[in-house]
């Protein structure tokens, strides 16, 4: 599972950790996150994230 | 600011702030700024586009009176930041028949930042238009240029683009249109560096959207207007591109002279290697100048001594601001000197990691630089020279 970085604020989504404060459990692939999910730091929408090279 | 005509029945009615020297209590504005607002009078309806910083609300109201406006139908809000939207509550009070027009996201912010009553706001979607009678306003939602709710408004018949903060400059001037771009390109680049650079990808997206329209005038919300839009569009195309210059940005601070000596030797080595270098003493430099240099620099090297357990606060501040501005810089490194210990390199590396650049091995030494330390600095300069050869596009 790849990490994804927010192109707006640089926050990295790490599938191993999930997003504990947003009810996204650990081991959740970025592809499985709901469409209306937003970046926990800046509020950017899901399409602003890119896979970390 | 006096009322000025941009095009038939389209007026500039905002305010000039000749005296501002620090914007957002953070970055210098040595040439002041303006808060631009516009009045568009159609055959049936009248719209105000954007408002002004609340301290200047009297200027805006006087201008509306001078034109003889006794009622407003719409107040278009492109962006919820208070230097543009801050006068909205007063205007809604003074013009009870007026409706604020903005997008859903901006509405949410207006309600929270300014406590604007929801029923006074009409929301529009991307591409939606508002017909004023012979004048059509088209709304383009441009998220993250530079807030999540930002939009721009295009008046179709005269081709006037009310571009909000995009293409703006902090420049107080009595000229309505840019006549000599050499006077404006500095303030415009400074503005890009401070406000738009973190959102370069979104800026490129917005510019693609604009490219389809017949834009004859660009009227941003700060600074003068462009009746030759290619001037600022070409500059933005360059700044927001991935191209970097053969340039090292070198913010430094020195307490007892060790780091200063390192900066001096390192600067000379870079010059000898054919690399342009811009050292900035952080105790006396303007953060805006540093940000402007970061727009182009292929490499940023921060030079700092250790104070107590970490980097000198001035260097930490610069590293933090640069990491937030997220320039397209490809390489970063750190040089400096410590007395007895600390985590300066680790702290600066962590902060700079947000830029997403490759870290070149720092040269961090104990005490005054010895001959092997100076050799290490010259080697660092050589490494940068070689790295730049790979990423610089030569004309």
Short mmCIF file of C-alpha atoms in Angstrom, two decimals:
data_model
loop_
_atom_site.label_atom_id
_atom_site.label_comp_id
_atom_site.label_asym_id
_atom_site.label_seq_id
_atom_site.Cartn_x
_atom_site.Cartn_y
_atom_site.Cartn_z
CA UNK A 1 0.00 0.00 0.00
CA UNK A 2 1.41 3.36 -1.05
CA UNK A 3 1.63 6.55 0.95
CA UNK A 4 -0.10 9.61 -0.49
CA UNK A 5 0.99 13.22 -0.09
CA UNK A 6 -1.34 16.23 -0.07
CA UNK A 7 -0.24 18.62 -2.83
CA UNK A 8 -1.62 21.58 -0.89
CA UNK A 9 -0.06 21.24 2.56
CA UNK A 10 2.32 18.28 2.24
CA UNK A 11 0.50 16.05 4.76
CA UNK A 12 1.31 12.40 4.12
CA UNK A 13 -1.41 9.75 4.38
CA UNK A 14 0.20 6.59 5.68
CA UNK A 15 -2.02 3.52 5.13
CA UNK A 16 -0.23 1.72 7.97
CA UNK A 17 -1.54 4.35 10.42
CA UNK A 18 -4.81 5.34 8.73
CA UNK A 19 -6.28 8.60 10.07
CA UNK A 20 -7.15 7.88 13.70
CA UNK A 21 -9.01 11.18 14.22
CA UNK A 22 -11.15 10.67 11.12
CA UNK A 23 -12.22 7.09 11.79
CA UNK A 24 -10.02 5.70 9.03
CA UNK A 25 -8.54 2.54 10.60
CA UNK A 26 -4.93 1.43 10.11
CA UNK A 27 -4.24 -0.74 7.04
CA UNK A 28 -6.73 1.21 4.92
CA UNK A 29 -5.55 1.61 1.33
CA UNK A 30 -5.85 5.18 0.02
CA UNK A 31 -8.11 3.86 -2.75
CA UNK A 32 -10.60 2.67 -0.12
CA UNK A 33 -11.00 6.04 1.58
CA UNK A 34 -14.45 7.61 1.00
CA UNK A 35 -14.76 10.18 -1.80
CA UNK A 36 -15.83 12.96 0.56
CA UNK A 37 -12.78 12.50 2.79
CA UNK A 38 -10.64 15.62 3.19
CA UNK A 39 -7.08 16.24 4.31
CA UNK A 40 -6.95 16.38 8.13
CA UNK A 41 -4.49 19.30 8.01
CA UNK A 42 -5.75 21.69 5.33
CA UNK A 43 -9.12 20.33 4.25
CA UNK A 44 -8.08 19.65 0.63
CA UNK A 45 -10.22 17.13 -1.21
CA UNK A 46 -9.06 13.60 -1.96
CA UNK A 47 -8.09 14.39 -5.56
CA UNK A 48 -5.35 16.72 -4.29
CA UNK A 49 -3.35 13.70 -3.07
CA UNK A 50 -0.60 12.05 -5.10
CA UNK A 51 1.23 8.79 -4.49
CA UNK A 52 4.60 9.37 -2.84
CA UNK A 53 7.30 8.41 -5.31
CA UNK B 1 -8.69 55.93 -4.32
CA UNK B 2 -10.68 58.00 -6.71
CA UNK B 3 -13.30 56.31 -8.88
CA UNK B 4 -11.75 55.17 -12.16
CA UNK B 5 -13.23 53.73 -15.30
CA UNK B 6 -11.87 50.35 -16.40
CA UNK B 7 -14.36 49.89 -19.24
CA UNK B 8 -17.81 51.37 -19.98
CA UNK B 9 -19.90 51.05 -16.78
CA UNK B 10 -17.15 49.07 -15.05
CA UNK B 11 -15.41 51.05 -12.32
CA UNK B 12 -12.60 50.59 -9.87
CA UNK B 13 -13.92 51.72 -6.49
CA UNK B 14 -11.43 50.28 -3.97
CA UNK B 15 -8.77 51.86 -1.75
CA UNK B 16 -5.01 52.43 -1.87
CA UNK B 17 -3.03 51.72 1.29
CA UNK B 18 0.05 53.87 0.76
CA UNK B 19 1.43 53.26 4.23
CA UNK B 20 1.27 49.50 4.82
CA UNK B 21 4.74 48.09 5.48
CA UNK B 22 3.94 44.65 6.91
CA UNK B 23 1.24 42.37 5.53
CA UNK B 24 -0.39 39.69 7.68
CA UNK B 25 1.97 40.90 10.44
CA UNK B 26 4.54 38.72 8.67
CA UNK B 27 6.05 39.80 5.38
CA UNK B 28 7.22 43.24 4.32
CA UNK B 29 5.25 45.33 1.84
CA UNK B 30 7.80 48.09 1.15
CA UNK B 31 5.61 49.72 -1.50
CA UNK B 32 2.24 49.53 0.28
CA UNK B 33 -0.73 47.82 -1.34
CA UNK B 34 -4.27 48.36 -2.52
CA UNK B 35 -7.60 46.68 -1.85
CA UNK B 36 -9.35 46.70 -5.18
CA UNK B 37 -13.12 46.55 -5.53
CA UNK B 38 -15.17 46.95 -8.68
CA UNK B 39 -18.60 48.15 -9.67
CA UNK B 40 -20.32 46.67 -12.71
CA UNK B 41 -23.48 48.50 -13.78
CA UNK B 42 -25.76 46.54 -16.11
CA UNK B 43 -29.00 47.75 -17.67
CA UNK B 44 -31.03 45.93 -15.03
CA UNK B 45 -28.78 45.10 -12.12
CA UNK B 46 -25.73 46.50 -10.37
CA UNK B 47 -23.02 44.36 -8.83
CA UNK B 48 -20.11 45.18 -6.59
CA UNK B 49 -17.23 42.74 -6.97
CA UNK B 50 -15.20 42.30 -3.78
CA UNK B 51 -14.95 44.82 -0.95
CA UNK B 52 -12.00 46.34 0.90
CA UNK B 53 -10.03 45.89 4.12
CA UNK B 54 -12.42 47.16 6.82
CA UNK B 55 -10.08 50.01 7.82
CA UNK B 56 -10.76 51.48 4.35
CA UNK B 57 -14.52 50.98 4.24
CA UNK B 58 -15.09 54.73 4.13
CA UNK B 59 -13.13 55.00 0.86
CA UNK B 60 -15.32 52.36 -0.74
CA UNK B 61 -18.56 53.93 0.46
CA UNK B 62 -17.46 57.39 -0.69
CA UNK B 63 -16.66 56.01 -4.12
CA UNK B 64 -20.07 54.38 -4.39
CA UNK B 65 -21.66 57.70 -3.43
CA UNK B 66 -19.59 59.58 -6.01
CA UNK B 67 -20.97 57.29 -8.72
CA UNK B 68 -24.45 57.92 -7.32
CA UNK B 69 -25.19 54.36 -6.22
CA UNK B 70 -28.21 54.22 -3.94
CA UNK B 71 -28.79 50.48 -4.11
CA UNK B 72 -26.82 47.35 -4.91
CA UNK B 73 -28.33 44.12 -6.20
CA UNK B 74 -25.32 41.86 -5.80
CA UNK B 75 -22.07 41.84 -3.89
CA UNK B 76 -19.82 39.21 -5.43
CA UNK B 77 -17.28 37.79 -3.00
CA UNK B 78 -14.41 35.99 -4.75
CA UNK B 79 -12.53 35.18 -1.55
CA UNK B 80 -13.40 35.20 2.16
CA UNK B 81 -10.12 36.63 3.48
CA UNK B 82 -10.97 39.77 5.40
CA UNK B 83 -8.89 42.22 3.36
CA UNK B 84 -11.41 41.59 0.55
CA UNK B 85 -14.61 40.48 2.24
CA UNK B 86 -14.29 42.37 5.52
CA UNK B 87 -16.60 45.22 4.53
CA UNK B 88 -19.39 42.83 3.51
CA UNK B 89 -21.30 42.95 6.83
CA UNK B 90 -21.44 46.76 6.69
CA UNK B 91 -22.50 46.76 3.03
CA UNK B 92 -25.27 44.24 3.71
CA UNK B 93 -26.47 46.53 6.48
CA UNK B 94 -26.37 49.65 4.30
CA UNK B 95 -27.88 47.99 1.23
CA UNK B 96 -30.71 45.83 2.64
CA UNK B 97 -31.78 44.73 -0.84
CA UNK B 98 -28.34 43.38 -1.75
CA UNK B 99 -27.50 39.70 -2.00
CA UNK B 100 -23.97 38.38 -1.53
CA UNK B 101 -22.95 36.02 -4.34
CA UNK B 102 -20.30 33.38 -3.83
CA UNK B 103 -19.63 29.63 -3.93
CA UNK B 104 -20.68 27.07 -1.34
CA UNK B 105 -17.25 26.80 0.30
CA UNK B 106 -16.82 30.57 0.53
CA UNK B 107 -20.32 30.89 2.00
CA UNK B 108 -19.27 28.57 4.81
CA UNK B 109 -16.23 30.73 5.53
CA UNK B 110 -18.17 34.02 5.38
CA UNK B 111 -20.63 32.67 7.92
CA UNK B 112 -17.81 31.65 10.26
CA UNK B 113 -15.33 34.49 9.74
CA UNK B 114 -17.72 37.41 9.43
CA UNK B 115 -20.99 36.06 10.82
CA UNK B 116 -22.82 36.94 7.61
CA UNK B 117 -26.44 35.68 7.81
CA UNK B 118 -26.87 32.68 5.50
CA UNK B 119 -30.11 33.94 3.96
CA UNK B 120 -28.27 36.96 2.50
CA UNK B 121 -25.95 34.71 0.45
CA UNK B 122 -26.70 33.22 -2.97
CA UNK B 123 -24.36 30.40 -3.98
CA UNK B 124 -23.09 29.77 -7.50
CA UNK B 125 -21.30 26.84 -9.10
CA UNK B 126 -18.35 26.71 -11.46
CA UNK B 127 -19.31 28.15 -14.86
CA UNK B 128 -22.56 29.69 -13.60
CA UNK B 129 -23.40 33.17 -14.87
CA UNK B 130 -25.23 36.22 -13.58
CA UNK B 131 -26.92 38.45 -16.15
CA UNK B 132 -26.90 42.14 -15.16
CA UNK B 133 -28.43 43.26 -18.47
CA UNK B 134 -25.84 43.66 -21.22
CA UNK B 135 -23.17 42.54 -18.80
CA UNK B 136 -22.65 38.91 -17.93
CA UNK B 137 -20.60 37.78 -14.96
CA UNK B 138 -19.21 34.25 -15.21
CA UNK B 139 -17.88 32.58 -12.08
CA UNK B 140 -14.92 30.24 -12.22
CA UNK B 141 -14.25 28.28 -9.05
CA UNK B 142 -10.50 28.09 -8.57
CA UNK B 143 -9.90 26.17 -5.34
CA UNK B 144 -6.50 26.60 -3.67
CA UNK B 145 -5.58 29.75 -5.57
CA UNK B 146 -4.87 30.40 -2.71
CA UNK B 147 -7.62 29.38 -0.27
CA UNK B 148 -9.94 26.38 -0.70
CA UNK B 149 -12.87 28.67 -1.56
CA UNK B 150 -11.25 31.08 -4.00
CA UNK B 151 -13.08 31.96 -7.20
CA UNK B 152 -12.59 34.48 -9.98
CA UNK B 153 -15.20 36.44 -11.93
CA UNK B 154 -15.13 37.14 -15.66
CA UNK B 155 -17.14 39.91 -17.31
CA UNK B 156 -17.71 38.47 -20.74
CA UNK B 157 -18.71 41.44 -22.90
CA UNK B 158 -15.66 43.63 -22.13
CA UNK B 159 -13.35 40.72 -21.30
CA UNK B 160 -12.50 41.92 -17.79
CA UNK B 161 -11.16 39.21 -15.48
CA UNK B 162 -11.58 40.00 -11.78
CA UNK B 163 -8.85 37.59 -10.79
CA UNK B 164 -8.93 38.04 -7.00
CA UNK B 165 -5.46 37.48 -5.49
CA UNK B 166 -4.19 35.72 -8.62
CA UNK B 167 -1.86 38.06 -10.57
CA UNK B 168 -1.90 40.56 -7.69
CA UNK B 169 0.91 42.70 -6.34
CA UNK B 170 1.45 44.64 -3.16
CA UNK B 171 1.99 47.99 -4.81
CA UNK B 172 0.36 51.30 -3.96
CA UNK B 173 0.26 53.33 -7.16
CA UNK B 174 -1.83 56.11 -8.69
CA UNK B 175 -1.68 54.34 -12.04
CA UNK B 176 -4.73 52.24 -12.87
CA UNK B 177 -3.07 50.09 -15.54
CA UNK B 178 0.47 48.77 -15.63
CA UNK B 179 2.41 51.03 -17.99
CA UNK B 180 5.97 49.96 -17.23
CA UNK B 181 6.11 46.29 -16.22
CA UNK B 182 9.67 46.68 -14.97
CA UNK B 183 8.18 48.72 -12.09
CA UNK B 184 5.63 46.04 -11.27
CA UNK B 185 7.35 42.72 -11.91
CA UNK B 186 9.25 42.90 -8.58
CA UNK B 187 6.17 43.47 -6.40
CA UNK B 188 4.22 40.92 -8.51
CA UNK B 189 6.92 38.29 -8.01
CA UNK B 190 7.12 39.03 -4.31
CA UNK B 191 3.36 38.56 -4.14
CA UNK B 192 3.55 35.30 -6.07
CA UNK B 193 6.30 34.05 -3.75
CA UNK B 194 4.41 34.89 -0.57
CA UNK B 195 0.87 34.00 -1.53
CA UNK B 196 0.70 31.76 -4.59
CA UNK B 197 3.88 29.65 -4.57
CA UNK B 198 2.58 26.91 -2.22
CA UNK B 199 -0.26 26.38 -4.71
CA UNK B 200 1.72 26.39 -7.97
CA UNK B 201 -0.13 23.32 -9.30
CA UNK B 202 -3.53 24.94 -8.64
CA UNK B 203 -2.28 28.20 -10.20
CA UNK B 204 -1.35 26.31 -13.37
CA UNK B 205 -4.83 24.72 -13.39
CA UNK B 206 -6.52 28.12 -13.04
CA UNK B 207 -4.40 29.55 -15.86
CA UNK B 208 -5.47 26.72 -18.17
CA UNK B 209 -9.07 27.58 -17.39
CA UNK B 210 -8.49 31.26 -18.15
CA UNK B 211 -6.66 30.50 -21.41
CA UNK B 212 -10.00 29.59 -23.09
CA UNK B 213 -11.48 33.02 -22.40
CA UNK B 214 -11.00 36.26 -24.31
CA UNK B 215 -9.36 38.15 -21.45
CA UNK B 216 -8.64 41.78 -22.39
CA UNK B 217 -8.14 43.22 -18.91
CA UNK B 218 -6.89 41.54 -15.72
CA UNK B 219 -8.05 43.33 -12.59
CA UNK B 220 -6.58 41.61 -9.51
CA UNK B 221 -7.62 42.46 -5.97
CA UNK B 222 -4.22 43.98 -5.07
CA UNK B 223 -2.06 46.30 -7.18
CA UNK B 224 -2.46 47.74 -10.66
CA UNK B 225 -4.41 46.21 -13.58
CA UNK B 226 -3.18 44.80 -16.87
CA UNK B 227 -4.63 45.82 -20.22
CA UNK B 228 -1.93 43.64 -21.76
CA UNK B 229 -2.63 40.39 -19.87
CA UNK B 230 0.28 38.56 -21.52
CA UNK B 231 2.76 40.50 -19.33
CA UNK B 232 1.68 38.89 -16.10
CA UNK B 233 0.49 35.61 -17.63
CA UNK B 234 3.94 34.96 -19.13
CA UNK B 235 5.63 35.77 -15.82
CA UNK B 236 3.27 33.41 -13.97
CA UNK B 237 3.87 30.66 -16.52
CA UNK B 238 7.58 30.87 -15.69
CA UNK B 239 7.24 31.17 -11.89
CA UNK B 240 4.71 28.35 -11.58
CA UNK B 241 6.65 26.05 -13.94
CA UNK B 242 9.02 23.32 -12.73
CA UNK B 243 12.04 25.13 -14.16
CA UNK B 244 14.72 26.15 -11.68
CA UNK B 245 17.68 28.49 -12.14
CA UNK B 246 21.36 27.95 -11.50
CA UNK B 247 20.95 29.75 -8.20
CA UNK B 248 21.59 29.00 -4.53
CA UNK B 249 19.54 30.75 -1.86
CA UNK B 250 21.68 31.06 1.26
CA UNK B 251 19.89 32.47 4.33
CA UNK B 252 22.38 32.68 7.19
CA UNK B 253 22.86 33.85 10.72
CA UNK B 254 26.11 33.96 12.67
CA UNK B 255 26.78 34.73 16.32
CA UNK B 256 30.54 34.66 16.85
CA UNK B 257 31.84 34.53 13.28
CA UNK B 258 32.31 30.80 12.63
CA UNK B 259 29.20 30.43 10.50
CA UNK B 260 29.96 33.77 8.80
CA UNK B 261 33.39 32.46 7.80
CA UNK B 262 31.77 29.29 6.42
CA UNK B 263 29.23 31.35 4.44
CA UNK B 264 32.02 33.46 2.99
CA UNK B 265 34.13 30.48 1.85
CA UNK B 266 31.07 28.60 0.56
CA UNK B 267 29.80 31.65 -1.36
CA UNK B 268 33.17 32.12 -3.07
CA UNK B 269 33.35 28.43 -3.98
CA UNK B 270 29.90 28.56 -5.58
CA UNK B 271 30.80 31.70 -7.56
CA UNK B 272 34.00 30.04 -8.76
CA UNK B 273 31.89 27.06 -9.83
CA UNK B 274 29.70 29.34 -11.95
CA UNK B 275 26.65 29.24 -9.67
CA UNK B 276 24.74 32.39 -8.77
CA UNK B 277 24.40 32.73 -5.00
CA UNK B 278 22.24 35.04 -2.87
CA UNK B 279 23.31 35.15 0.80
CA UNK B 280 20.84 36.86 3.16
CA UNK B 281 21.82 37.83 6.70
CA UNK B 282 18.68 36.83 8.58
CA UNK B 283 19.14 39.48 11.25
CA UNK B 284 18.58 42.27 8.72
CA UNK B 285 16.91 40.70 5.68
CA UNK B 286 13.37 41.05 4.41
CA UNK B 287 11.60 37.70 4.34
CA UNK B 288 9.89 38.74 1.09
CA UNK B 289 13.28 39.02 -0.68
CA UNK B 290 14.16 35.54 0.51
CA UNK B 291 10.81 34.18 -0.68
CA UNK B 292 11.29 35.84 -4.10
CA UNK B 293 14.70 34.21 -4.47
CA UNK B 294 13.18 30.85 -3.54
CA UNK B 295 10.87 31.11 -6.58
CA UNK B 296 13.84 30.35 -8.86
CA UNK B 297 16.56 28.75 -6.72
CA UNK B 298 17.59 25.20 -7.61
CA UNK B 299 19.14 24.86 -4.15
CA UNK B 300 18.55 26.28 -0.69
CA UNK B 301 21.32 26.10 1.89
CA UNK B 302 20.60 27.32 5.41
CA UNK B 303 23.58 28.43 7.46
CA UNK B 304 23.06 28.51 11.22
CA UNK B 305 24.85 28.15 14.51
CA UNK B 306 23.41 26.18 17.40
CA UNK B 307 21.79 28.11 20.25
CA UNK B 308 21.34 25.94 23.34
CA UNK B 309 19.99 22.69 21.84
CA UNK B 310 18.93 23.61 18.32
CA UNK B 311 19.15 26.01 15.40
CA UNK B 312 19.39 29.76 15.94
CA UNK B 313 15.72 30.87 16.01
CA UNK B 314 16.18 33.18 13.01
CA UNK B 315 17.31 30.21 10.89
CA UNK B 316 14.50 28.05 12.22
CA UNK B 317 12.00 30.80 11.34
CA UNK B 318 13.37 31.07 7.78
CA UNK B 319 13.33 27.29 7.36
CA UNK B 320 9.76 27.13 8.61
CA UNK B 321 8.54 29.89 6.27
CA UNK B 322 10.35 28.34 3.29
CA UNK B 323 8.90 24.92 4.05
CA UNK B 324 5.42 26.46 4.18
CA UNK B 325 5.95 28.29 0.86
CA UNK B 326 7.06 25.02 -0.75
CA UNK B 327 9.24 26.32 -3.58
CA UNK B 328 10.18 24.08 -6.51
CA UNK B 329 13.76 23.93 -5.17
CA UNK B 330 15.42 20.57 -5.93
CA UNK B 331 18.16 20.41 -3.30
CA UNK B 332 18.59 21.57 0.27
CA UNK B 333 21.51 21.49 2.65
CA UNK B 334 22.68 22.94 5.95
CA UNK B 335 25.98 24.41 7.04
CA UNK B 336 27.07 25.90 10.33
CA UNK B 337 28.87 25.51 13.57
CA UNK B 338 28.14 24.45 17.15
CA UNK B 339 29.94 24.79 20.46
CA UNK B 340 29.13 21.73 22.52
CA UNK B 341 26.21 19.85 21.00
CA UNK B 342 22.57 20.08 19.98
CA UNK B 343 20.19 18.86 17.29
CA UNK B 344 20.39 21.72 14.80
CA UNK B 345 20.88 19.58 11.69
CA UNK B 346 18.07 17.22 12.67
CA UNK B 347 15.64 20.06 13.43
CA UNK B 348 16.39 21.94 10.21
CA UNK B 349 16.30 18.75 8.14
CA UNK B 350 12.90 17.82 9.53
CA UNK B 351 11.52 21.30 8.85
CA UNK B 352 12.92 21.51 5.32
CA UNK B 353 11.66 18.00 4.47
CA UNK B 354 8.26 19.55 3.63
CA UNK B 355 9.81 21.15 0.54
CA UNK B 356 10.25 17.67 -0.91
CA UNK B 357 13.81 18.37 -2.10
CA UNK B 358 16.82 16.07 -1.94
CA UNK B 359 19.04 16.66 1.10
CA UNK B 360 22.72 17.02 0.29
CA UNK B 361 24.96 16.03 3.20
CA UNK B 362 25.30 19.01 5.56
CA UNK B 363 28.63 20.44 6.67
CA UNK B 364 28.11 21.00 10.36
CA UNK B 365 31.25 21.53 12.38
CA UNK B 366 32.42 22.22 15.89
CA UNK B 367 33.91 25.65 16.55
CA UNK B 368 35.79 27.84 14.09
CA UNK B 369 36.26 26.20 10.66
CA UNK B 370 39.59 24.42 10.25
CA UNK B 371 41.21 23.69 6.91
CA UNK B 372 39.46 20.30 6.54
CA UNK B 373 36.13 22.03 7.23
CA UNK B 374 36.80 24.55 4.47
CA UNK B 375 37.63 21.66 2.14
CA UNK B 376 34.29 20.05 3.06
CA UNK B 377 32.53 23.32 2.18
CA UNK B 378 34.30 23.49 -1.19
CA UNK B 379 33.28 19.87 -1.81
CA UNK B 380 29.67 20.76 -0.98
CA UNK B 381 29.87 23.61 -3.50
CA UNK B 382 31.28 21.19 -6.11
CA UNK B 383 28.45 18.75 -5.45
CA UNK B 384 25.91 21.53 -5.98
CA UNK B 385 27.63 22.64 -9.21
CA UNK B 386 27.36 19.07 -10.55
CA UNK B 387 23.76 18.59 -9.38
CA UNK B 388 22.75 21.85 -11.05
CA UNK B 389 24.22 20.70 -14.36
CA UNK B 390 21.58 17.99 -14.34
CA UNK B 391 18.54 20.18 -13.62
CA UNK B 392 19.19 23.55 -15.22
CA UNK B 393 17.73 24.21 -18.63
CA UNK B 394 20.17 26.38 -20.48
CA UNK B 395 18.75 28.80 -23.03
#
